[in-house]
Short mmCIF file of N, CA and C in Angstrom, two decimals:
data_model
loop_
_atom_site.label_atom_id
_atom_site.label_comp_id
_atom_site.label_asym_id
_atom_site.label_seq_id
_atom_site.Cartn_x
_atom_site.Cartn_y
_atom_site.Cartn_z
N MET A 1 -106.51 106.92 143.62
CA MET A 1 -106.37 105.34 142.85
C MET A 1 -105.34 105.60 141.77
N ASP A 2 -104.50 104.83 141.62
CA ASP A 2 -103.83 104.93 140.40
C ASP A 2 -104.54 104.41 139.29
N THR A 3 -103.93 104.67 137.84
CA THR A 3 -104.80 104.07 136.83
C THR A 3 -104.89 102.63 136.72
N LYS A 4 -103.75 102.13 137.17
CA LYS A 4 -103.82 100.38 136.99
C LYS A 4 -104.86 99.89 138.01
N THR A 5 -104.83 100.63 139.10
CA THR A 5 -105.74 99.82 139.83
C THR A 5 -107.32 100.20 139.74
N LEU A 6 -107.33 101.38 139.02
CA LEU A 6 -108.55 101.95 138.39
C LEU A 6 -109.23 101.00 137.72
N ILE A 7 -108.31 100.34 136.75
CA ILE A 7 -108.68 99.74 135.40
C ILE A 7 -108.77 98.13 135.95
N ALA A 8 -108.24 97.94 136.94
CA ALA A 8 -108.24 96.47 137.70
C ALA A 8 -109.57 96.21 138.30
N ALA A 9 -110.12 97.34 138.97
CA ALA A 9 -111.10 97.42 139.68
C ALA A 9 -112.31 97.33 138.94
N TYR A 10 -112.13 98.19 137.81
CA TYR A 10 -113.34 98.33 136.92
C TYR A 10 -113.77 96.92 136.21
N TYR A 11 -112.60 96.29 136.01
CA TYR A 11 -112.81 94.82 135.53
C TYR A 11 -112.97 93.36 136.66
N ASP A 12 -112.60 93.95 137.76
CA ASP A 12 -112.95 93.05 138.99
C ASP A 12 -114.66 93.42 139.08
N ALA A 13 -115.19 94.32 138.80
CA ALA A 13 -116.62 94.52 139.09
C ALA A 13 -117.48 93.75 138.10
N PHE A 14 -116.88 94.24 136.78
CA PHE A 14 -117.23 93.19 135.76
C PHE A 14 -116.96 91.92 135.80
N ASN A 15 -116.13 91.24 136.35
CA ASN A 15 -116.17 90.03 136.29
C ASN A 15 -117.14 89.29 137.46
N ALA A 16 -117.23 90.12 138.36
CA ALA A 16 -118.39 89.99 139.68
C ALA A 16 -119.77 90.03 139.10
N GLY A 17 -119.91 90.68 137.93
CA GLY A 17 -121.48 91.01 137.64
C GLY A 17 -121.81 92.19 138.10
N ARG A 18 -121.18 92.92 138.94
CA ARG A 18 -121.53 94.31 139.58
C ARG A 18 -121.43 95.33 138.44
N THR A 19 -122.17 95.39 137.57
CA THR A 19 -122.25 96.53 136.47
C THR A 19 -122.55 97.91 137.02
N ASP A 20 -123.27 97.97 138.29
CA ASP A 20 -123.76 99.40 138.34
C ASP A 20 -122.15 99.86 139.31
N GLU A 21 -121.54 99.07 139.65
CA GLU A 21 -120.17 99.55 140.61
C GLU A 21 -119.57 99.87 139.22
N MET A 22 -119.43 99.12 137.97
CA MET A 22 -118.37 99.72 136.97
C MET A 22 -118.79 101.20 136.68
N LEU A 23 -120.03 101.43 136.85
CA LEU A 23 -120.25 103.00 136.64
C LEU A 23 -119.79 103.67 137.41
N GLY A 24 -119.30 103.56 138.61
CA GLY A 24 -118.56 104.23 139.66
C GLY A 24 -117.54 104.74 139.42
N TYR A 25 -116.70 103.83 138.26
CA TYR A 25 -115.16 104.22 137.96
C TYR A 25 -115.42 105.05 136.76
N LEU A 26 -116.24 105.45 136.35
CA LEU A 26 -116.63 106.04 134.57
C LEU A 26 -116.81 107.29 135.15
N HIS A 27 -116.11 108.41 134.42
CA HIS A 27 -116.34 109.82 134.32
C HIS A 27 -117.96 110.02 133.78
N ASP A 28 -118.57 111.07 134.06
CA ASP A 28 -119.79 111.39 133.59
C ASP A 28 -119.85 111.60 132.23
N ASP A 29 -118.77 112.01 131.59
CA ASP A 29 -119.02 112.32 130.12
C ASP A 29 -118.27 111.07 129.48
N VAL A 30 -118.49 109.67 130.03
CA VAL A 30 -117.47 108.92 129.49
C VAL A 30 -118.00 108.58 128.01
N GLU A 31 -116.98 108.02 127.07
CA GLU A 31 -117.45 107.65 125.82
C GLU A 31 -116.86 106.09 125.62
N HIS A 32 -117.90 105.44 125.30
CA HIS A 32 -117.62 103.80 124.92
C HIS A 32 -117.63 103.56 123.32
N HIS A 33 -116.61 103.26 122.76
CA HIS A 33 -116.34 103.13 121.60
C HIS A 33 -116.06 101.24 121.68
N VAL A 34 -116.75 100.94 120.71
CA VAL A 34 -116.69 99.43 120.37
C VAL A 34 -116.44 99.11 119.00
N ASN A 35 -115.68 98.08 118.46
CA ASN A 35 -115.57 97.62 117.18
C ASN A 35 -116.68 97.59 115.93
N GLN A 36 -117.60 97.53 116.82
CA GLN A 36 -118.89 97.34 115.95
C GLN A 36 -120.05 98.05 116.64
N GLY A 37 -120.39 98.99 115.95
CA GLY A 37 -121.76 99.81 116.29
C GLY A 37 -121.27 101.21 116.67
N PRO A 38 -122.10 102.37 117.01
CA PRO A 38 -121.85 103.59 117.46
C PRO A 38 -120.98 104.08 118.60
N ILE A 39 -120.56 105.18 118.79
CA ILE A 39 -120.03 105.58 120.33
C ILE A 39 -121.28 105.81 121.37
N ARG A 40 -121.06 105.34 122.16
CA ARG A 40 -122.11 105.83 123.21
C ARG A 40 -121.33 106.68 124.21
N ARG A 41 -122.42 107.59 124.70
CA ARG A 41 -121.87 108.68 125.09
C ARG A 41 -122.70 109.01 126.58
N GLY A 42 -121.88 108.97 127.72
CA GLY A 42 -122.47 109.21 129.30
C GLY A 42 -122.67 108.02 129.95
N LYS A 43 -122.98 108.07 131.01
CA LYS A 43 -123.10 106.79 132.08
C LYS A 43 -124.44 106.05 131.75
N ALA A 44 -125.38 106.94 131.11
CA ALA A 44 -126.78 106.25 131.00
C ALA A 44 -126.75 105.12 129.99
N ALA A 45 -126.15 105.77 128.79
CA ALA A 45 -125.84 104.73 127.61
C ALA A 45 -125.35 103.83 127.89
N PHE A 46 -124.06 103.74 128.82
CA PHE A 46 -123.32 102.86 129.02
C PHE A 46 -123.80 101.85 130.03
N ALA A 47 -124.86 102.07 130.87
CA ALA A 47 -125.48 101.39 131.47
C ALA A 47 -126.58 100.61 131.17
N GLU A 48 -127.10 101.24 129.68
CA GLU A 48 -128.11 100.47 128.68
C GLU A 48 -127.29 99.35 128.20
N PHE A 49 -126.16 99.68 127.52
CA PHE A 49 -125.09 98.65 126.87
C PHE A 49 -125.23 97.73 127.82
N ASN A 50 -124.81 97.70 129.10
CA ASN A 50 -124.39 96.88 129.90
C ASN A 50 -125.92 95.80 130.40
N ALA A 51 -126.87 96.63 130.29
CA ALA A 51 -128.07 95.52 130.68
C ALA A 51 -128.49 94.74 129.40
N HIS A 52 -128.02 95.16 128.28
CA HIS A 52 -128.15 94.40 126.94
C HIS A 52 -127.35 93.38 127.09
N MET A 53 -126.11 93.53 127.45
CA MET A 53 -125.07 92.56 127.06
C MET A 53 -125.13 91.60 128.29
N THR A 54 -125.84 91.88 129.60
CA THR A 54 -126.19 91.10 130.47
C THR A 54 -127.39 89.97 130.12
N ARG A 55 -127.97 90.45 129.50
CA ARG A 55 -129.13 89.85 129.17
C ARG A 55 -128.86 88.55 127.89
N SER A 56 -128.01 89.18 127.17
CA SER A 56 -127.42 88.08 125.93
C SER A 56 -126.11 87.29 126.20
N TYR A 57 -125.37 87.58 127.46
CA TYR A 57 -124.06 87.08 127.22
C TYR A 57 -123.83 87.11 128.84
N ARG A 58 -122.81 85.78 129.18
CA ARG A 58 -122.12 85.52 130.41
C ARG A 58 -120.74 85.64 130.03
N GLU A 59 -119.98 86.68 130.41
CA GLU A 59 -118.63 86.54 130.31
C GLU A 59 -117.77 86.68 131.34
N LYS A 60 -116.41 86.03 131.52
CA LYS A 60 -115.62 86.20 132.54
C LYS A 60 -114.13 86.65 132.05
N LEU A 61 -113.58 87.69 132.13
CA LEU A 61 -112.25 87.74 131.66
C LEU A 61 -111.14 87.37 132.34
N THR A 62 -109.99 86.69 131.81
CA THR A 62 -109.25 86.01 132.25
C THR A 62 -107.86 86.59 131.48
N ASP A 63 -106.55 86.23 132.45
CA ASP A 63 -105.22 86.49 131.39
C ASP A 63 -105.11 87.77 131.49
N MET A 64 -105.36 88.64 132.42
CA MET A 64 -105.38 90.03 132.44
C MET A 64 -104.25 90.47 132.20
N VAL A 65 -103.98 91.62 131.44
CA VAL A 65 -102.73 92.50 131.56
C VAL A 65 -103.01 93.90 131.48
N ILE A 66 -102.55 94.85 132.47
CA ILE A 66 -103.00 95.99 132.41
C ILE A 66 -101.85 96.91 132.24
N MET A 67 -101.69 97.66 131.63
CA MET A 67 -100.57 98.81 131.19
C MET A 67 -101.22 100.40 131.24
N ALA A 68 -100.04 100.94 131.60
CA ALA A 68 -100.60 102.55 131.81
C ALA A 68 -99.52 103.47 131.56
N SER A 69 -99.76 104.57 131.15
CA SER A 69 -98.54 105.50 130.50
C SER A 69 -98.14 106.08 132.09
N ASP A 70 -96.69 106.75 131.80
CA ASP A 70 -96.32 107.36 133.00
C ASP A 70 -97.32 108.39 133.57
N ALA A 71 -97.90 108.80 132.92
CA ALA A 71 -98.51 110.17 133.24
C ALA A 71 -99.96 109.67 133.90
N GLY A 72 -100.04 108.21 133.73
CA GLY A 72 -101.70 107.91 134.27
C GLY A 72 -102.77 108.18 133.46
N ASP A 73 -102.69 108.91 132.46
CA ASP A 73 -104.00 109.65 131.58
C ASP A 73 -104.42 108.66 130.60
N ARG A 74 -103.92 107.66 130.47
CA ARG A 74 -103.85 106.24 129.28
C ARG A 74 -103.62 105.21 129.74
N ALA A 75 -104.50 104.00 129.42
CA ALA A 75 -104.09 102.82 129.94
C ALA A 75 -104.43 101.79 128.70
N ALA A 76 -104.31 100.54 128.79
CA ALA A 76 -104.41 99.35 127.93
C ALA A 76 -104.63 98.02 128.57
N ALA A 77 -105.47 97.21 128.36
CA ALA A 77 -106.00 96.19 129.06
C ALA A 77 -105.78 95.06 127.78
N GLU A 78 -105.26 93.73 127.84
CA GLU A 78 -105.39 92.51 126.99
C GLU A 78 -105.84 91.64 127.81
N PHE A 79 -106.86 90.71 127.24
CA PHE A 79 -107.46 89.78 128.28
C PHE A 79 -108.14 88.70 127.23
N VAL A 80 -108.59 87.58 127.57
CA VAL A 80 -109.22 86.72 127.24
C VAL A 80 -110.75 86.64 127.69
N VAL A 81 -111.85 86.75 126.91
CA VAL A 81 -112.98 86.53 127.10
C VAL A 81 -113.33 85.00 127.13
N ASN A 82 -113.87 84.67 128.15
CA ASN A 82 -114.75 83.24 128.14
C ASN A 82 -116.22 83.49 128.37
N GLY A 83 -116.86 83.37 127.47
CA GLY A 83 -118.47 83.34 127.46
C GLY A 83 -119.43 82.40 126.97
N SER A 84 -120.50 82.77 127.24
CA SER A 84 -121.62 81.97 127.11
C SER A 84 -122.68 82.83 126.36
N TYR A 85 -123.02 82.22 125.22
CA TYR A 85 -124.11 83.37 124.18
C TYR A 85 -125.62 82.79 124.88
N LEU A 86 -126.32 83.82 125.76
CA LEU A 86 -127.67 83.34 126.31
C LEU A 86 -128.56 83.51 125.51
N ALA A 87 -128.74 84.57 124.80
CA ALA A 87 -130.12 85.10 124.19
C ALA A 87 -129.59 85.80 122.90
N THR A 88 -130.21 85.61 121.83
CA THR A 88 -129.89 85.97 120.39
C THR A 88 -130.02 87.64 120.59
N ASP A 89 -128.85 88.15 119.95
CA ASP A 89 -128.70 89.48 120.00
C ASP A 89 -128.86 89.68 118.54
N GLU A 90 -129.77 90.62 118.25
CA GLU A 90 -130.27 91.31 117.08
C GLU A 90 -129.16 91.29 115.84
N GLY A 91 -129.27 90.67 114.93
CA GLY A 91 -128.39 90.62 113.60
C GLY A 91 -127.33 89.89 113.69
N LEU A 92 -127.48 89.00 114.92
CA LEU A 92 -126.30 88.03 115.08
C LEU A 92 -126.69 86.74 115.11
N PRO A 93 -126.22 85.64 114.89
CA PRO A 93 -126.65 84.12 115.05
C PRO A 93 -127.31 84.00 116.18
N GLU A 94 -128.18 82.68 115.93
CA GLU A 94 -129.43 82.49 117.39
C GLU A 94 -128.37 81.93 118.22
N ALA A 95 -128.78 82.35 119.32
CA ALA A 95 -128.06 82.04 120.48
C ALA A 95 -128.61 80.63 121.29
N GLN A 96 -127.92 79.74 121.51
CA GLN A 96 -128.15 78.01 122.10
C GLN A 96 -127.50 78.05 123.07
N GLY A 97 -126.91 78.91 123.97
CA GLY A 97 -126.08 78.72 124.86
C GLY A 97 -124.47 78.40 124.85
N GLN A 98 -124.39 78.64 123.32
CA GLN A 98 -122.83 78.41 122.77
C GLN A 98 -121.73 79.10 123.93
N THR A 99 -120.52 78.43 124.05
CA THR A 99 -119.84 79.13 124.51
C THR A 99 -118.47 79.50 123.69
N TYR A 100 -117.81 80.70 124.07
CA TYR A 100 -116.71 80.92 123.18
C TYR A 100 -115.53 81.54 123.93
N VAL A 101 -114.08 81.57 123.56
CA VAL A 101 -113.28 81.83 124.13
C VAL A 101 -112.32 82.72 123.07
N LEU A 102 -112.44 84.12 123.44
CA LEU A 102 -111.99 85.37 122.31
C LEU A 102 -110.87 86.02 123.14
N PRO A 103 -109.85 86.37 122.10
CA PRO A 103 -109.15 87.24 123.00
C PRO A 103 -109.32 88.51 122.59
N ALA A 104 -109.20 89.61 123.54
CA ALA A 104 -109.74 91.01 123.42
C ALA A 104 -108.71 91.89 124.02
N GLY A 105 -109.18 93.10 123.74
CA GLY A 105 -108.21 94.26 124.33
C GLY A 105 -109.20 95.40 124.48
N ALA A 106 -108.65 96.38 125.21
CA ALA A 106 -109.44 97.99 125.30
C ALA A 106 -108.19 99.01 125.90
N PHE A 107 -108.52 99.91 125.43
CA PHE A 107 -107.81 101.17 125.62
C PHE A 107 -108.61 102.26 126.33
N PHE A 108 -107.88 102.85 127.35
CA PHE A 108 -108.98 103.79 128.43
C PHE A 108 -108.19 105.27 128.28
N ALA A 109 -108.75 106.16 128.46
CA ALA A 109 -108.32 107.74 128.53
C ALA A 109 -108.96 107.94 130.25
N ILE A 110 -108.07 108.36 130.79
CA ILE A 110 -108.64 108.76 132.12
C ILE A 110 -108.54 110.29 132.37
N ARG A 111 -109.71 110.83 132.92
CA ARG A 111 -109.61 112.10 133.39
C ARG A 111 -110.20 112.29 134.62
N ASP A 112 -109.48 113.21 135.45
CA ASP A 112 -110.06 113.61 137.02
C ASP A 112 -110.46 112.10 137.60
N GLY A 113 -109.51 111.35 137.63
CA GLY A 113 -109.27 110.04 138.16
C GLY A 113 -110.22 109.11 137.67
N LYS A 114 -110.96 109.38 136.69
CA LYS A 114 -112.12 108.49 136.33
C LYS A 114 -111.70 107.90 134.86
N ILE A 115 -112.27 106.90 134.49
CA ILE A 115 -112.19 106.47 133.16
C ILE A 115 -113.21 107.27 132.21
N ALA A 116 -112.72 108.18 131.13
CA ALA A 116 -113.43 109.12 130.49
C ALA A 116 -113.66 108.44 128.90
N ARG A 117 -112.99 107.25 128.43
CA ARG A 117 -113.30 106.48 127.34
C ARG A 117 -112.92 105.09 127.47
N VAL A 118 -113.43 104.50 126.95
CA VAL A 118 -113.27 102.72 126.77
C VAL A 118 -113.33 102.47 125.28
N THR A 119 -112.66 101.91 125.01
CA THR A 119 -112.36 101.56 123.66
C THR A 119 -111.80 99.98 123.28
N THR A 120 -113.01 99.21 122.96
CA THR A 120 -112.54 97.56 123.16
C THR A 120 -112.79 97.27 121.77
N TYR A 121 -111.71 96.01 121.58
CA TYR A 121 -111.57 95.45 120.37
C TYR A 121 -111.17 93.94 120.42
N TYR A 122 -112.39 93.34 119.59
CA TYR A 122 -112.18 91.83 119.44
C TYR A 122 -112.51 91.46 118.11
N ASN A 123 -112.03 90.35 117.74
CA ASN A 123 -112.47 89.83 116.36
C ASN A 123 -114.27 89.18 116.33
N LEU A 124 -114.87 89.76 115.77
CA LEU A 124 -116.20 89.57 115.54
C LEU A 124 -116.27 88.19 114.73
N ALA A 125 -115.46 88.18 113.48
CA ALA A 125 -115.81 86.91 112.64
C ALA A 125 -115.10 85.92 113.36
N ASP A 126 -114.40 85.82 114.44
CA ASP A 126 -113.72 84.76 115.26
C ASP A 126 -115.07 84.21 116.19
N TRP A 127 -115.71 85.49 116.76
CA TRP A 127 -116.73 84.86 117.67
C TRP A 127 -117.80 84.27 116.89
N THR A 128 -118.16 84.82 115.57
CA THR A 128 -118.95 84.41 115.11
C THR A 128 -118.76 82.91 114.40
N ARG A 129 -117.69 82.54 114.15
CA ARG A 129 -117.30 81.27 113.67
C ARG A 129 -117.40 80.18 114.83
N GLN A 130 -116.97 80.55 115.94
CA GLN A 130 -117.05 79.89 117.70
C GLN A 130 -118.53 79.59 117.77
N VAL A 131 -119.48 80.71 117.76
CA VAL A 131 -120.97 80.19 118.20
C VAL A 131 -121.53 79.64 116.90
N GLY A 132 -121.00 78.87 115.76
CA GLY A 132 -121.60 78.09 114.59
C GLY A 132 -122.50 78.74 113.72
N ALA A 133 -122.09 80.38 113.45
CA ALA A 133 -122.86 80.76 112.24
C ALA A 133 -122.46 80.20 110.93
#
């Protein structure tokens, strides 16, 4: 599978709520970098993060644009996060079912045909403003 198809499949699984399928697109040694928090290493840490996110948020990504290097070893995606805040996340405002629309992006490293690194960026201050903190 080429890199753009790999990233599209990863996000298709995300949008369908099939987080277990997302794990199949990840390298065993995946690193998950987010703009808030520590780096998570390995599929188990990624699965734990997804379970937490599923409890606290319901999100669908739209306006997806995927780009890949000619070598296929790096990629980027830009998209809009359309979400609902379902359960209070520690250290964040109280959840009351607020909705939000947030531009975001991600960068990827690809190794052995799998996603070896996911780096996600979004504006936390914008999200906080939208949920009414």
